[in-house]
Amino acid sequence: DEKADKAALLQAQTQATSAVRQVIGALPADAGVSQEHVAQLAAFLQGGAAAKYMPQSMTVQGILTDMYDTFAADVETATRDEASANTKFEDFMNIKAIELKDLETTKAKKEAEKAEAEVRLADTQKMYDETAAQKEADVVFFDETKAACEAKHE
């Protein structure tokens, strides 16, 4: 029964060591774990089965608590930064929407002015064409009248 307890304790220590190795392997480089905690973890991992049992749970819990606090602070900072960026983006989009409305109004005004100018141009062109046709008719009439007058005069 004592051998079973020792085997169970050894197995639990091996599992704990394996779990700590996995956590350390999964840590990002910028996790913010202090050098003291890293040294304690390294000592825990190197102690292995040969060392006497020394409860390390408080150290591991302290490290995990520090990691949690660091991650929570990082999430809070990231959330605050994202909210600020989102507010700036919404302000930017509102300004652009107002500018777009102003430009669309200006475009509609310019298109109306263009349409009006095209109508005036068409009217002016029509009047010019009519005047040019009348001039041609007047020149022909003048030439005919002049020729008739000269024929009568002779």
XYZ file of C-alpha atoms in Angstrom:
154
model
C 0.000 0.000 0.000
C 2.913 2.355 0.763
C 4.460 1.466 -2.598
C 1.189 2.366 -4.306
C 1.147 5.738 -2.514
C 4.745 6.443 -3.563
C 3.966 5.398 -7.138
C 0.888 7.616 -7.176
C 2.901 10.518 -5.790
C 5.620 9.970 -8.384
C 3.030 9.765 -11.144
C 1.339 12.960 -9.905
C 4.700 14.739 -9.831
C 5.454 13.554 -13.365
C 2.055 14.771 -14.530
C 2.567 18.118 -12.806
C 5.998 18.463 -14.383
C 4.549 17.633 -17.779
C 1.730 20.140 -17.297
C 4.146 22.890 -16.289
C 6.318 22.138 -19.331
C 3.251 22.455 -21.570
C 2.278 25.776 -20.005
C 5.824 27.104 -20.391
C 5.923 25.904 -24.002
C 2.627 27.661 -24.748
C 3.676 30.993 -23.223
C 4.067 33.816 -25.731
C 7.386 35.663 -25.655
C 5.742 38.814 -24.323
C 3.772 37.073 -21.536
C 5.421 39.238 -18.886
C 6.608 36.404 -16.607
C 9.366 37.645 -14.314
C 12.837 36.106 -14.358
C 12.372 34.975 -10.759
C 9.302 32.965 -11.717
C 11.055 31.507 -14.756
C 13.936 30.430 -12.509
C 11.534 28.829 -10.049
C 9.810 26.960 -12.853
C 13.165 25.769 -14.209
C 14.161 24.542 -10.739
C 10.849 22.725 -10.420
C 11.308 21.059 -13.793
C 14.940 20.070 -13.097
C 14.185 18.675 -9.648
C 12.374 15.729 -11.199
C 11.911 12.425 -9.341
C 15.327 12.522 -7.616
C 14.475 15.503 -5.407
C 12.508 15.216 -2.220
C 8.976 16.293 -2.399
C 8.664 20.019 -1.952
C 5.238 21.512 -2.424
C 5.440 23.850 -5.394
C 1.766 24.538 -5.828
C 1.976 27.989 -4.225
C 4.795 28.970 -6.580
C 2.913 27.672 -9.603
C -0.268 29.361 -8.424
C 1.654 32.609 -7.941
C 3.070 32.383 -11.436
C -0.340 31.586 -12.906
C -1.898 34.452 -10.956
C 0.747 36.847 -12.280
C 0.199 35.528 -15.800
C -3.568 35.969 -15.423
C -3.132 39.540 -14.153
C -0.783 40.334 -17.051
C -3.134 38.822 -19.608
C -6.128 40.644 -18.083
C -4.247 43.962 -18.236
C -3.222 43.256 -21.834
C -6.819 42.461 -22.799
C -8.057 45.596 -21.086
C -5.460 47.727 -22.893
C -6.248 46.088 -26.230
C -9.981 46.608 -25.681
C -9.449 50.269 -24.793
C -7.224 50.771 -27.863
C -9.780 49.063 -30.091
C -12.598 51.227 -28.696
C -10.536 54.350 -29.318
C -9.704 53.252 -32.864
C -13.357 52.401 -33.487
C -14.457 55.835 -32.267
C -11.907 57.512 -34.522
C -13.072 55.370 -37.438
C -16.726 56.260 -36.825
C -15.851 59.967 -36.631
C -13.868 59.661 -39.867
C -16.772 57.884 -41.595
C -19.223 60.565 -40.396
C -16.995 63.304 -41.804
C -16.678 61.431 -45.100
C -20.466 60.922 -45.251
C -20.988 64.672 -44.810
C -18.361 65.409 -47.468
C -20.017 62.896 -49.810
C -23.420 64.549 -49.310
C -21.898 67.979 -50.017
C -20.151 66.699 -53.131
C -23.319 65.011 -54.389
C -25.207 68.286 -53.891
C -22.490 70.163 -55.771
C -22.554 67.559 -58.549
C -26.339 67.856 -58.914
C -26.039 71.655 -59.039
C -23.278 71.489 -61.682
C -25.274 68.976 -63.744
C -28.295 71.306 -63.644
C -26.096 74.236 -64.716
C -24.660 72.113 -67.523
C -28.122 71.089 -68.709
C -29.227 74.730 -68.681
C -26.094 75.760 -70.602
C -26.739 72.996 -73.168
C -30.303 74.267 -73.680
C -29.015 77.844 -74.144
C -26.348 76.566 -76.543
C -28.941 74.647 -78.547
C -31.213 77.726 -78.691
C -28.299 79.944 -79.677
C -27.123 77.434 -82.305
C -30.659 77.238 -83.731
C -30.910 81.034 -83.865
C -27.460 81.220 -85.485
C -28.433 78.620 -88.101
C -31.674 80.483 -88.823
C -29.811 83.793 -89.078
C -27.189 82.225 -91.370
C -29.938 80.780 -93.591
C -31.694 84.169 -93.651
C -28.406 85.846 -94.567
C -27.900 83.393 -97.444
C -31.445 84.105 -98.604
C -30.828 87.864 -98.278
C -27.534 87.605 -100.234
C -29.314 85.674 -103.021
C -32.158 88.213 -102.976
C -29.655 91.088 -103.028
C -27.734 89.538 -105.936
C -30.960 88.944 -107.866
C -32.194 92.461 -107.133
C -28.849 93.967 -108.115
C -28.778 91.951 -111.332
C -32.354 93.030 -112.122
C -31.520 96.652 -111.414
C -28.438 96.537 -113.591
C -30.410 94.839 -116.368
C -33.056 97.551 -116.148
C -30.485 100.257 -116.045
C -28.911 99.201 -119.316
